[in-house]
Amino acid sequence: MTPDRYSETVAAAPDVGSLLEDRRERDPGARTTPQIVDGVALARLYGEPLFALPQDLYIPPDALEVFLEAFEGPLDLLLYLIRRQHFNVLDIPMATLTRQYLTYIEQIRTHNLELAAEYLLMAALLIEIKSRMLLPVRKADTGEEVEDPRAELVRRLVEYERIKLAALRLDEQPRIGRDFLCAVVAIEPLVAPRYPDVLISDLQAAWSDILRRSKLHAHHRIARAELSVREHMSLILKRLQGTRFLEFAELFDPKEGTPVVVVHFLALLELTREGLVDITQAAPFAPMYVRLSYLAS
C-alpha cells in the first residue's frame, strides 16, 4: 500500500462511526465493530479491530528499549570490538579501538550512569595506554627492552577469552532441568511385593551348602578312656577256660571300638609272652587258634 493510499484510509477513519450507526439501525443484533473496513485495520484490541488511534493515547519515551548486544563487562566489550574487526590481539590499534569504545560509552551513559562507571574506568585505562605509546621510548638502565604498554591489557583479554570459551563449553554440557529431566517413579505402597519363584533344586543346593559349612565348624573331642591290660588278660583267660581251642578272631569284638580291641590284643600278647596262652597254626595261611598253655592249665 502506498503512503497516499494509507493517508487517505486513515483520513476516512472518522467516518466509521456513521457506518456503524447505519448498520446498527438495519440490524440491532449485529456486532458494533466491523471486522474489516476498506481492508485496513491499524491493530486489534482484545480481538476487536482498531481503525483509529485513541485521542488520549500516551506512550512514554522509555516504554520500549532494545539492546542489540549485551556485554558482561568492559573486557567483553573490548573483545567483541577486536574480534568483530579481526584485529590482532597482540598488536591492537589503540586509537581505533578507543574511539569505538568511547562511542559505546556515550550511548550507555544516557541510560544507566552506574553501569557506565565500570566502563569509564576501562576507558581511562585505554587513554593512558594510548598516551604512553605516544611518548618516546626510553631504554631501561639494565639494557633490557621496555615492556609494551599494551602487554597487561593483552594478557587480561587473552585470559578473559579463555575463561569465556571454557564457560561456553560447560554451558553446552547436558544440564538437568534444562536438557533432560530425572524420571520420578511413584511406587504404590499398597501393592504386594512379588517374590521370585524358588525351585526344589535351589533348596537342595542351599541345604548342601549349610551342611558343608557346619562340617567346617565341627569340634573333635578326645576323651581319655581308662583301659587296663591286666583286666583284659583276666577276661581272655576266663574266655579260654572250658574250651580246648578258640579261633583267634573270636577273641575280639569290633563293636567295642578300636581302643578296646587294641588293649585286648596287647593283653593277648602279654599272656603269650608269659607262657599262659599258646597261639597255634596247622599250616601256612591257615586259621590261627588260641588255647591255654599247659602251664596255665
Short mmCIF file of C-alpha atoms in Angstrom, two decimals:
data_model
loop_
_atom_site.label_atom_id
_atom_site.label_comp_id
_atom_site.label_asym_id
_atom_site.label_seq_id
_atom_site.Cartn_x
_atom_site.Cartn_y
_atom_site.Cartn_z
CA MET A 1 0.00 0.00 0.00
CA THR A 2 1.39 3.44 -0.97
CA PRO A 3 1.72 6.28 1.55
CA ASP A 4 -1.00 8.25 -0.26
CA ARG A 5 -3.41 5.35 -0.03
CA TYR A 6 -2.58 4.92 3.64
CA SER A 7 -3.20 8.59 4.44
CA GLU A 8 -6.49 8.51 2.60
CA THR A 9 -7.59 5.47 4.58
CA VAL A 10 -6.62 7.00 7.91
CA ALA A 11 -8.37 10.22 6.99
CA ALA A 12 -11.51 8.29 6.21
CA ALA A 13 -11.38 6.51 9.56
CA PRO A 14 -13.59 9.04 11.45
CA ASP A 15 -16.45 8.18 9.06
CA VAL A 16 -16.54 4.70 10.59
CA GLY A 17 -18.98 5.93 13.24
CA SER A 18 -21.61 6.75 10.65
CA LEU A 19 -21.18 3.33 9.09
CA LEU A 20 -21.68 1.68 12.47
CA GLU A 21 -24.83 3.73 13.15
CA ASP A 22 -26.32 2.74 9.79
CA ARG A 23 -25.53 -0.96 10.41
CA ARG A 24 -26.95 -0.79 13.95
CA GLU A 25 -30.23 0.67 12.62
CA ARG A 26 -30.54 -2.05 9.95
CA ASP A 27 -29.58 -4.96 12.26
CA PRO A 28 -29.77 -4.28 16.02
CA GLY A 29 -28.21 -7.74 16.83
CA ALA A 30 -25.17 -7.20 14.62
CA ARG A 31 -21.67 -6.53 16.03
CA THR A 32 -20.99 -2.86 16.66
CA THR A 33 -17.40 -3.13 15.32
CA PRO A 34 -16.97 -4.43 11.78
CA GLN A 35 -14.25 -6.95 11.06
CA ILE A 36 -12.84 -5.13 8.01
CA VAL A 37 -13.40 -1.57 6.76
CA ASP A 38 -11.84 -0.86 3.39
CA GLY A 39 -9.49 -3.77 4.08
CA VAL A 40 -7.41 -1.75 6.63
CA ALA A 41 -7.14 -2.19 10.46
CA LEU A 42 -4.44 -0.46 12.47
CA ALA A 43 -4.46 -3.08 15.27
CA ARG A 44 -6.62 -5.45 17.27
CA LEU A 45 -7.54 -4.74 20.86
CA TYR A 46 -8.94 -7.74 22.79
CA GLY A 47 -9.80 -9.39 19.47
CA GLU A 48 -11.60 -6.35 18.05
CA PRO A 49 -10.11 -4.41 15.09
CA LEU A 50 -8.90 -0.88 15.79
CA PHE A 51 -9.22 1.52 12.88
CA ALA A 52 -8.12 4.76 14.53
CA LEU A 53 -5.69 5.64 17.29
CA PRO A 54 -7.30 6.84 20.56
CA GLN A 55 -7.11 10.59 21.14
CA ASP A 56 -5.77 10.18 24.71
CA LEU A 57 -3.12 7.56 23.85
CA TYR A 58 0.18 8.27 25.61
CA ILE A 59 3.36 6.24 25.06
CA PRO A 60 6.24 7.11 27.44
CA PRO A 61 9.61 7.62 25.78
CA ASP A 62 11.32 4.77 27.68
CA ALA A 63 8.47 2.30 27.22
CA LEU A 64 10.42 0.32 24.64
CA GLU A 65 14.13 -0.28 24.95
CA VAL A 66 16.06 -2.65 22.69
CA PHE A 67 19.56 -3.94 23.44
CA LEU A 68 21.21 -5.25 20.30
CA GLU A 69 24.29 -6.52 22.12
CA ALA A 70 24.66 -7.31 25.81
CA PHE A 71 28.15 -7.34 27.30
CA GLU A 72 29.29 -8.82 30.60
CA GLY A 73 31.75 -6.03 31.26
CA PRO A 74 34.45 -3.80 29.75
CA LEU A 75 36.68 -6.74 28.77
CA ASP A 76 33.77 -8.39 26.99
CA LEU A 77 33.11 -5.21 25.03
CA LEU A 78 36.78 -4.82 24.08
CA LEU A 79 36.99 -8.44 22.99
CA TYR A 80 33.85 -8.01 20.89
CA LEU A 81 35.25 -4.94 19.13
CA ILE A 82 38.56 -6.70 18.47
CA ARG A 83 37.04 -9.89 17.10
CA ARG A 84 34.42 -8.10 15.00
CA GLN A 85 37.08 -6.14 13.12
CA HIS A 86 39.60 -9.00 13.05
CA PHE A 87 42.27 -7.07 14.95
CA ASN A 88 45.38 -8.90 16.11
CA VAL A 89 45.08 -9.10 19.86
CA LEU A 90 48.88 -8.89 20.18
CA ASP A 91 49.01 -5.68 18.09
CA ILE A 92 45.89 -3.69 18.96
CA PRO A 93 45.33 -0.37 17.13
CA MET A 94 44.62 1.63 20.27
CA ALA A 95 43.32 4.76 18.54
CA THR A 96 40.59 2.94 16.59
CA LEU A 97 39.66 0.70 19.49
CA THR A 98 39.48 3.59 21.97
CA ARG A 99 37.31 5.66 19.60
CA GLN A 100 34.78 2.84 19.15
CA TYR A 101 34.81 2.09 22.86
CA LEU A 102 34.07 5.72 23.79
CA THR A 103 31.21 5.79 21.29
CA TYR A 104 29.57 2.90 23.08
CA ILE A 105 30.20 4.56 26.47
CA GLU A 106 28.38 7.69 25.36
CA GLN A 107 25.34 5.59 24.45
CA ILE A 108 25.03 3.83 27.79
CA ARG A 109 25.78 6.95 29.88
CA THR A 110 22.46 8.46 28.88
CA HIS A 111 20.53 5.45 30.21
CA ASN A 112 22.45 4.00 33.14
CA LEU A 113 25.18 6.05 34.78
CA GLU A 114 26.02 3.34 37.34
CA LEU A 115 26.59 0.80 34.60
CA ALA A 116 28.78 3.24 32.69
CA ALA A 117 31.10 3.82 35.69
CA GLU A 118 32.87 0.49 35.22
CA TYR A 119 33.22 1.13 31.51
CA LEU A 120 34.60 4.63 32.17
CA LEU A 121 37.40 3.11 34.24
CA MET A 122 38.42 0.95 31.29
CA ALA A 123 38.18 3.97 29.00
CA ALA A 124 40.64 5.80 31.24
CA LEU A 125 42.99 2.81 31.02
CA LEU A 126 42.77 2.82 27.22
CA ILE A 127 43.54 6.53 27.06
CA GLU A 128 46.51 6.02 29.41
CA ILE A 129 47.87 3.21 27.23
CA LYS A 130 47.48 5.34 24.11
CA SER A 131 49.25 8.31 25.74
CA ARG A 132 52.14 6.06 26.86
CA MET A 133 52.51 4.76 23.33
CA LEU A 134 52.81 8.35 22.03
CA LEU A 135 55.70 9.11 24.35
CA PRO A 136 59.24 8.39 23.13
CA VAL A 137 60.57 5.02 24.24
CA ARG A 138 63.41 5.14 26.76
CA LYS A 139 65.55 2.10 27.36
CA ALA A 140 65.88 0.77 30.87
CA ASP A 141 69.10 1.20 32.85
CA THR A 142 69.74 -2.56 32.69
CA GLY A 143 69.70 -2.51 28.89
CA GLU A 144 66.55 -4.61 28.62
CA GLU A 145 63.74 -3.65 26.27
CA VAL A 146 60.87 -1.66 27.75
CA GLU A 147 57.63 -3.61 28.07
CA ASP A 148 54.86 -2.71 25.64
CA PRO A 149 52.16 -0.61 27.41
CA ARG A 150 49.54 -2.89 25.85
CA ALA A 151 51.02 -6.06 27.36
CA GLU A 152 48.93 -6.04 30.55
CA LEU A 153 45.72 -5.36 28.61
CA VAL A 154 46.53 -8.14 26.14
CA ARG A 155 47.16 -10.58 28.98
CA ARG A 156 43.82 -9.74 30.58
CA LEU A 157 41.98 -10.08 27.26
CA VAL A 158 43.55 -13.46 26.48
CA GLU A 159 42.73 -14.82 29.94
CA TYR A 160 39.18 -13.49 29.72
CA GLU A 161 38.64 -15.06 26.30
CA ARG A 162 39.97 -18.41 27.53
CA ILE A 163 37.64 -18.39 30.53
CA LYS A 164 34.69 -17.28 28.37
CA LEU A 165 35.22 -20.14 25.90
CA ALA A 166 35.51 -22.62 28.77
CA ALA A 167 32.24 -21.31 30.20
CA LEU A 168 30.55 -21.77 26.82
CA ARG A 169 31.77 -25.38 26.64
CA LEU A 170 30.45 -26.01 30.13
CA ASP A 171 27.12 -24.48 29.17
CA GLU A 172 26.89 -26.87 26.20
CA GLN A 173 27.04 -29.86 28.52
CA PRO A 174 23.68 -31.50 29.27
CA ARG A 175 22.10 -29.92 32.30
CA ILE A 176 19.40 -31.38 34.46
CA GLY A 177 16.21 -29.35 34.26
CA ARG A 178 17.24 -27.71 31.00
CA ASP A 179 18.22 -30.50 28.62
CA PHE A 180 16.80 -33.52 30.41
CA LEU A 181 14.71 -34.40 33.42
CA CYS A 182 15.17 -37.11 36.01
CA ALA A 183 12.49 -39.75 35.83
CA VAL A 184 10.50 -39.98 39.03
CA VAL A 185 8.54 -43.16 39.55
CA ALA A 186 5.90 -43.31 42.24
CA ILE A 187 5.67 -46.75 43.88
CA GLU A 188 2.29 -47.67 45.23
CA PRO A 189 2.83 -48.78 48.85
CA LEU A 190 -0.30 -50.93 48.85
CA VAL A 191 0.96 -53.20 46.08
CA ALA A 192 2.03 -56.60 47.45
CA PRO A 193 5.69 -57.41 46.73
CA ARG A 194 6.31 -60.19 44.28
CA TYR A 195 8.98 -62.61 45.36
CA PRO A 196 10.92 -64.80 42.94
CA ASP A 197 9.95 -68.43 42.49
CA VAL A 198 12.12 -70.94 44.38
CA LEU A 199 12.78 -74.32 42.82
CA ILE A 200 13.45 -77.61 44.66
CA SER A 201 16.97 -77.64 43.26
CA ASP A 202 17.60 -74.25 44.86
CA LEU A 203 16.53 -75.61 48.26
CA GLN A 204 18.75 -78.67 47.85
CA ALA A 205 21.73 -76.52 46.95
CA ALA A 206 21.11 -74.24 49.94
CA TRP A 207 20.82 -77.22 52.32
CA SER A 208 24.02 -78.79 50.95
CA ASP A 209 25.84 -75.51 51.49
CA ILE A 210 24.64 -75.37 55.10
CA LEU A 211 25.88 -78.92 55.76
CA ARG A 212 29.23 -78.14 54.21
CA ARG A 213 29.69 -75.07 56.38
CA SER A 214 28.60 -76.93 59.53
CA LYS A 215 31.34 -79.53 58.96
CA LEU A 216 33.92 -76.77 58.86
CA HIS A 217 32.92 -75.71 62.36
CA ALA A 218 32.68 -79.24 63.88
CA HIS A 219 34.66 -79.88 67.08
CA HIS A 220 36.56 -83.16 67.65
CA ARG A 221 36.84 -84.04 71.29
CA ILE A 222 39.26 -86.70 72.55
CA ALA A 223 38.33 -88.36 75.84
CA ARG A 224 40.74 -90.44 77.86
CA ALA A 225 39.46 -93.97 78.43
CA GLU A 226 40.67 -95.92 81.45
CA LEU A 227 41.59 -99.31 79.96
CA SER A 228 43.66 -101.92 81.86
CA VAL A 229 45.76 -104.55 80.12
CA ARG A 230 45.67 -106.76 83.27
CA GLU A 231 41.92 -106.64 83.28
CA HIS A 232 41.73 -107.77 79.67
CA MET A 233 44.26 -110.53 80.40
CA SER A 234 41.88 -111.89 83.03
CA LEU A 235 38.97 -111.71 80.55
CA ILE A 236 40.90 -113.72 77.97
CA LEU A 237 41.84 -116.40 80.49
CA LYS A 238 38.21 -116.70 81.60
CA ARG A 239 37.15 -116.94 77.98
CA LEU A 240 39.61 -119.77 77.22
CA GLN A 241 38.67 -121.83 80.26
CA GLY A 242 36.43 -124.70 79.38
CA THR A 243 37.39 -124.66 75.69
CA ARG A 244 40.15 -126.58 74.02
CA PHE A 245 40.79 -124.24 71.10
CA LEU A 246 39.31 -120.84 70.24
CA GLU A 247 39.75 -119.15 66.90
CA PHE A 248 41.83 -116.01 67.03
CA ALA A 249 39.14 -113.72 65.53
CA GLU A 250 36.55 -114.83 68.08
CA LEU A 251 38.51 -113.19 70.88
CA PHE A 252 37.81 -109.68 69.51
CA ASP A 253 34.52 -107.82 69.22
CA PRO A 254 34.73 -104.86 66.72
CA LYS A 255 31.59 -103.30 68.21
CA GLU A 256 33.50 -102.35 71.35
CA GLY A 257 35.62 -99.87 69.41
CA THR A 258 39.21 -99.56 68.35
CA PRO A 259 40.71 -98.69 71.77
CA VAL A 260 39.22 -101.80 73.39
CA VAL A 261 40.36 -104.07 70.55
CA VAL A 262 43.92 -102.69 70.76
CA VAL A 263 44.12 -103.21 74.55
CA HIS A 264 42.62 -106.71 74.14
CA PHE A 265 45.31 -107.54 71.59
CA LEU A 266 48.05 -106.23 73.89
CA ALA A 267 46.67 -108.39 76.68
CA LEU A 268 46.83 -111.45 74.40
CA LEU A 269 50.45 -110.68 73.52
CA GLU A 270 51.31 -110.26 77.19
CA LEU A 271 49.72 -113.65 78.01
CA THR A 272 51.68 -115.27 75.20
CA ARG A 273 54.94 -113.71 76.43
CA GLU A 274 54.33 -115.01 79.94
CA GLY A 275 53.55 -118.52 78.53
CA LEU A 276 49.95 -118.62 79.74
CA VAL A 277 48.45 -118.78 76.24
CA ASP A 278 49.58 -120.59 73.11
CA ILE A 279 48.79 -119.47 69.55
CA THR A 280 48.94 -122.32 67.03
CA GLN A 281 48.53 -122.69 63.27
CA ALA A 282 48.28 -126.01 61.43
CA ALA A 283 49.62 -124.75 58.07
CA PRO A 284 50.69 -121.51 56.44
CA PHE A 285 47.78 -119.11 55.87
CA ALA A 286 45.54 -121.42 57.91
CA PRO A 287 43.33 -120.07 60.68
CA MET A 288 45.06 -119.36 63.96
CA TYR A 289 43.80 -120.80 67.23
CA VAL A 290 44.33 -119.78 70.80
CA ARG A 291 44.37 -122.12 73.77
CA LEU A 292 45.57 -122.23 77.32
CA SER A 293 49.10 -123.46 77.71
CA TYR A 294 49.86 -126.48 79.68
CA LEU A 295 51.39 -124.33 82.37
CA ALA A 296 48.19 -122.41 82.87
CA SER A 297 46.07 -125.48 82.81
#
